[in-house]
Amino acid sequence: MKKQLYLAFTAVFLFSCTVKADLISVKQNEKDESTAVGEETKLGLLSTSLEDVSEMSILSSSTKDEADSEDPDSKNDKALMSDIEKYDIDEHIFDYRNIEVINADEILSELDLSSSDEILDFDYVIKEYNYRSDMQEVYKNINNDAISVIDRYMQKTSYIPLKDPLWFFALGAVEYNYYANDPDIICSWPIDVEAYKADPNYMLGYNWKDIQKRLGNAAVVSRTGGAIGPFQMESFYGKNSSPVIPSEFGLIGSSEQRSDCWVELGACTDSGSSIIWQKGTYADRWNIADAANLCLGVYDETLRRVNGKCALTEFNDKYEQAVFLMWAHNRGTGILGDREYKKKVEAICTHIDELKEVIYKLKPNRFTRSENLMAPIKKIANESGSDNYPVMALASYLIVEARYSGAW
């Protein structure tokens, strides 16, 4: 009983400290193909299926090879890959039913993505992106705001070694793509330019109702299984992790608490399977701020368990780190402690120049699974002893880097 009371007190204390996070804004800068590709809808919305890992904790990897590692230096590897029932999570669960009431108007008044004064007060080096000289200002603003929303949470993480928000942004195009945005919009998720012009907080408040309004219910929920939104977050995703900034989860950029689409739509209408998200009442998987807040929290919690030291952090090269981090979103973050995956990432990244040459010749607006891009990706995956997903991830990262530097 004493232990339970102590743990309860600890959880409440940690949560009460966390919700006081400041609200200063930032403006800156294939597993198998059958698993990675998913089901393409009539609208061309491509999602990623993770059905075969639906019973696996997002904080662990439980294949036999991983569990039976004989590497004498694999202490941290095993910590990352321990089964969830062996992991004491009592101190790390937040009760969102008792979340502190936040004044949304106050948040919006303090958060201004275009405020240079607030940027100067923020505690990290500002990244500036360069675009083609003839790109319209509205598209530059959309692209910058999309990155700024993600970067807000990236910079608040404690253990993620690669603080470049572009890798997480690029992940969205691998998970959800083939939507025909304007060529100068780098986002892979549908963007309403006119709505953006009318609302400077559009990228913060973006949610499933924006998709419903333009494309209908089928576009909101259409896929096999429970994954929803640009980062294809499954119904079990983030079960044992806190968002990076809990006080903003489901609220930032909105005048009222956001809810996930299942609250009103109830089920996946195209397949009959449930889309209920365990954190869905309090946030929206279509919202970029909510997705980044929780996804990056999952990475951070994984790495916290090994004090930030694992196979991932043995890399110094940003491309290797980016590929490993992005692959972990598909396979489960436990792979970040697996040196066999690390070796495959190293092999993949020996092909960077080859892949870059193809990308700079094709000049894609964003990553897609077009044949002229997938052909070299499959070749590299085969030569690296890998599947397609991490090579697609690398391609997407290279494309995003090029576009945010004004290469085309």
JSON list of N, CA, C and O in Angstrom, two decimals, residues 58 232-240 277-279 291 294-296 298-299 329 333:
[
{"chain": "A", "resi": 58, "resn": "ILE", "atom": "N", "xyz": [4.99, -0.58, -28.49]},
{"chain": "A", "resi": 58, "resn": "ILE", "atom": "CA", "xyz": [5.72, 0.36, -29.34]},
{"chain": "A", "resi": 58, "resn": "ILE", "atom": "C", "xyz": [7.07, 0.67, -28.73]},
{"chain": "A", "resi": 58, "resn": "ILE", "atom": "O", "xyz": [7.95, 1.19, -29.38]},
{"chain": "A", "resi": 232, "resn": "GLN", "atom": "N", "xyz": [0.33, 7.85, -39.41]},
{"chain": "A", "resi": 232, "resn": "GLN", "atom": "CA", "xyz": [-0.27, 6.52, -39.30]},
{"chain": "A", "resi": 232, "resn": "GLN", "atom": "C", "xyz": [-0.08, 5.93, -37.90]},
{"chain": "A", "resi": 232, "resn": "GLN", "atom": "O", "xyz": [0.55, 4.90, -37.71]},
{"chain": "A", "resi": 233, "resn": "MET", "atom": "N", "xyz": [-0.67, 6.59, -36.93]},
{"chain": "A", "resi": 233, "resn": "MET", "atom": "CA", "xyz": [-0.58, 6.16, -35.54]},
{"chain": "A", "resi": 233, "resn": "MET", "atom": "C", "xyz": [-1.65, 5.12, -35.26]},
{"chain": "A", "resi": 233, "resn": "MET", "atom": "O", "xyz": [-2.84, 5.38, -35.40]},
{"chain": "A", "resi": 234, "resn": "GLU", "atom": "N", "xyz": [-1.22, 3.94, -34.86]},
{"chain": "A", "resi": 234, "resn": "GLU", "atom": "CA", "xyz": [-2.13, 2.83, -34.57]},
{"chain": "A", "resi": 234, "resn": "GLU", "atom": "C", "xyz": [-2.93, 3.09, -33.30]},
{"chain": "A", "resi": 234, "resn": "GLU", "atom": "O", "xyz": [-2.58, 3.95, -32.48]},
{"chain": "A", "resi": 235, "resn": "SER", "atom": "N", "xyz": [-3.98, 2.31, -33.10]},
{"chain": "A", "resi": 235, "resn": "SER", "atom": "CA", "xyz": [-4.83, 2.50, -31.93]},
{"chain": "A", "resi": 235, "resn": "SER", "atom": "C", "xyz": [-4.07, 2.26, -30.62]},
{"chain": "A", "resi": 235, "resn": "SER", "atom": "O", "xyz": [-4.40, 2.85, -29.59]},
{"chain": "A", "resi": 236, "resn": "PHE", "atom": "N", "xyz": [-3.04, 1.40, -30.64]},
{"chain": "A", "resi": 236, "resn": "PHE", "atom": "CA", "xyz": [-2.28, 1.10, -29.43]},
{"chain": "A", "resi": 236, "resn": "PHE", "atom": "C", "xyz": [-1.08, 2.03, -29.27]},
{"chain": "A", "resi": 236, "resn": "PHE", "atom": "O", "xyz": [-0.34, 1.94, -28.29]},
{"chain": "A", "resi": 237, "resn": "TYR", "atom": "N", "xyz": [-0.86, 2.92, -30.22]},
{"chain": "A", "resi": 237, "resn": "TYR", "atom": "CA", "xyz": [0.38, 3.70, -30.25]},
{"chain": "A", "resi": 237, "resn": "TYR", "atom": "C", "xyz": [0.50, 4.63, -29.05]},
{"chain": "A", "resi": 237, "resn": "TYR", "atom": "O", "xyz": [-0.43, 5.34, -28.68]},
{"chain": "A", "resi": 238, "resn": "GLY", "atom": "N", "xyz": [1.69, 4.66, -28.46]},
{"chain": "A", "resi": 238, "resn": "GLY", "atom": "CA", "xyz": [1.97, 5.55, -27.35]},
{"chain": "A", "resi": 238, "resn": "GLY", "atom": "C", "xyz": [1.31, 5.16, -26.05]},
{"chain": "A", "resi": 238, "resn": "GLY", "atom": "O", "xyz": [1.20, 5.97, -25.13]},
{"chain": "A", "resi": 239, "resn": "LYS", "atom": "N", "xyz": [0.92, 3.90, -25.94]},
{"chain": "A", "resi": 239, "resn": "LYS", "atom": "CA", "xyz": [0.16, 3.44, -24.77]},
{"chain": "A", "resi": 239, "resn": "LYS", "atom": "C", "xyz": [0.87, 3.73, -23.46]},
{"chain": "A", "resi": 239, "resn": "LYS", "atom": "O", "xyz": [0.24, 4.06, -22.46]},
{"chain": "A", "resi": 240, "resn": "ASN", "atom": "N", "xyz": [2.17, 3.60, -23.44]},
{"chain": "A", "resi": 240, "resn": "ASN", "atom": "CA", "xyz": [2.91, 3.75, -22.18]},
{"chain": "A", "resi": 240, "resn": "ASN", "atom": "C", "xyz": [3.88, 4.93, -22.20]},
{"chain": "A", "resi": 240, "resn": "ASN", "atom": "O", "xyz": [4.91, 4.89, -21.53]},
{"chain": "A", "resi": 277, "resn": "TRP", "atom": "N", "xyz": [-8.57, 5.02, -30.77]},
{"chain": "A", "resi": 277, "resn": "TRP", "atom": "CA", "xyz": [-7.22, 5.32, -30.30]},
{"chain": "A", "resi": 277, "resn": "TRP", "atom": "C", "xyz": [-7.28, 5.53, -28.81]},
{"chain": "A", "resi": 277, "resn": "TRP", "atom": "O", "xyz": [-8.09, 6.29, -28.31]},
{"chain": "A", "resi": 278, "resn": "GLN", "atom": "N", "xyz": [-6.40, 4.87, -28.07]},
{"chain": "A", "resi": 278, "resn": "GLN", "atom": "CA", "xyz": [-6.53, 4.92, -26.62]},
{"chain": "A", "resi": 278, "resn": "GLN", "atom": "C", "xyz": [-6.32, 6.32, -26.04]},
{"chain": "A", "resi": 278, "resn": "GLN", "atom": "O", "xyz": [-6.79, 6.64, -24.98]},
{"chain": "A", "resi": 279, "resn": "LYS", "atom": "N", "xyz": [-5.64, 7.19, -26.78]},
{"chain": "A", "resi": 279, "resn": "LYS", "atom": "CA", "xyz": [-5.51, 8.57, -26.34]},
{"chain": "A", "resi": 279, "resn": "LYS", "atom": "C", "xyz": [-6.40, 9.49, -27.17]},
{"chain": "A", "resi": 279, "resn": "LYS", "atom": "O", "xyz": [-6.29, 10.71, -27.10]},
{"chain": "A", "resi": 291, "resn": "ALA", "atom": "N", "xyz": [0.39, 14.81, -33.17]},
{"chain": "A", "resi": 291, "resn": "ALA", "atom": "CA", "xyz": [1.17, 13.67, -33.65]},
{"chain": "A", "resi": 291, "resn": "ALA", "atom": "C", "xyz": [2.64, 13.80, -33.25]},
{"chain": "A", "resi": 291, "resn": "ALA", "atom": "O", "xyz": [3.25, 12.85, -32.75]},
{"chain": "A", "resi": 294, "resn": "LEU", "atom": "N", "xyz": [3.18, 13.36, -29.34]},
{"chain": "A", "resi": 294, "resn": "LEU", "atom": "CA", "xyz": [3.18, 11.99, -28.82]},
{"chain": "A", "resi": 294, "resn": "LEU", "atom": "C", "xyz": [4.25, 11.12, -29.47]},
{"chain": "A", "resi": 294, "resn": "LEU", "atom": "O", "xyz": [4.94, 10.36, -28.78]},
{"chain": "A", "resi": 295, "resn": "CYS", "atom": "N", "xyz": [4.39, 11.19, -30.79]},
{"chain": "A", "resi": 295, "resn": "CYS", "atom": "CA", "xyz": [5.40, 10.35, -31.46]},
{"chain": "A", "resi": 295, "resn": "CYS", "atom": "C", "xyz": [6.79, 10.60, -30.91]},
{"chain": "A", "resi": 295, "resn": "CYS", "atom": "O", "xyz": [7.54, 9.67, -30.60]},
{"chain": "A", "resi": 296, "resn": "LEU", "atom": "N", "xyz": [7.16, 11.86, -30.77]},
{"chain": "A", "resi": 296, "resn": "LEU", "atom": "CA", "xyz": [8.48, 12.17, -30.26]},
{"chain": "A", "resi": 296, "resn": "LEU", "atom": "C", "xyz": [8.59, 11.81, -28.78]},
{"chain": "A", "resi": 296, "resn": "LEU", "atom": "O", "xyz": [9.67, 11.47, -28.29]},
{"chain": "A", "resi": 298, "resn": "VAL", "atom": "N", "xyz": [7.26, 9.10, -27.56]},
{"chain": "A", "resi": 298, "resn": "VAL", "atom": "CA", "xyz": [7.53, 7.66, -27.60]},
{"chain": "A", "resi": 298, "resn": "VAL", "atom": "C", "xyz": [9.03, 7.40, -27.81]},
{"chain": "A", "resi": 298, "resn": "VAL", "atom": "O", "xyz": [9.64, 6.58, -27.12]},
{"chain": "A", "resi": 299, "resn": "TYR", "atom": "N", "xyz": [9.62, 8.10, -28.77]},
{"chain": "A", "resi": 299, "resn": "TYR", "atom": "CA", "xyz": [11.07, 7.98, -28.99]},
{"chain": "A", "resi": 299, "resn": "TYR", "atom": "C", "xyz": [11.83, 8.34, -27.70]},
{"chain": "A", "resi": 299, "resn": "TYR", "atom": "O", "xyz": [12.76, 7.63, -27.28]},
{"chain": "A", "resi": 329, "resn": "HIS", "atom": "N", "xyz": [9.89, 3.89, -36.39]},
{"chain": "A", "resi": 329, "resn": "HIS", "atom": "CA", "xyz": [8.46, 4.23, -36.36]},
{"chain": "A", "resi": 329, "resn": "HIS", "atom": "C", "xyz": [7.64, 3.12, -36.99]},
{"chain": "A", "resi": 329, "resn": "HIS", "atom": "O", "xyz": [6.50, 2.88, -36.60]},
{"chain": "A", "resi": 333, "resn": "THR", "atom": "N", "xyz": [10.12, 1.18, -31.67]},
{"chain": "A", "resi": 333, "resn": "THR", "atom": "CA", "xyz": [11.33, 1.88, -31.28]},
{"chain": "A", "resi": 333, "resn": "THR", "atom": "C", "xyz": [12.35, 0.99, -30.57]},
{"chain": "A", "resi": 333, "resn": "THR", "atom": "O", "xyz": [13.51, 1.39, -30.41]}
]
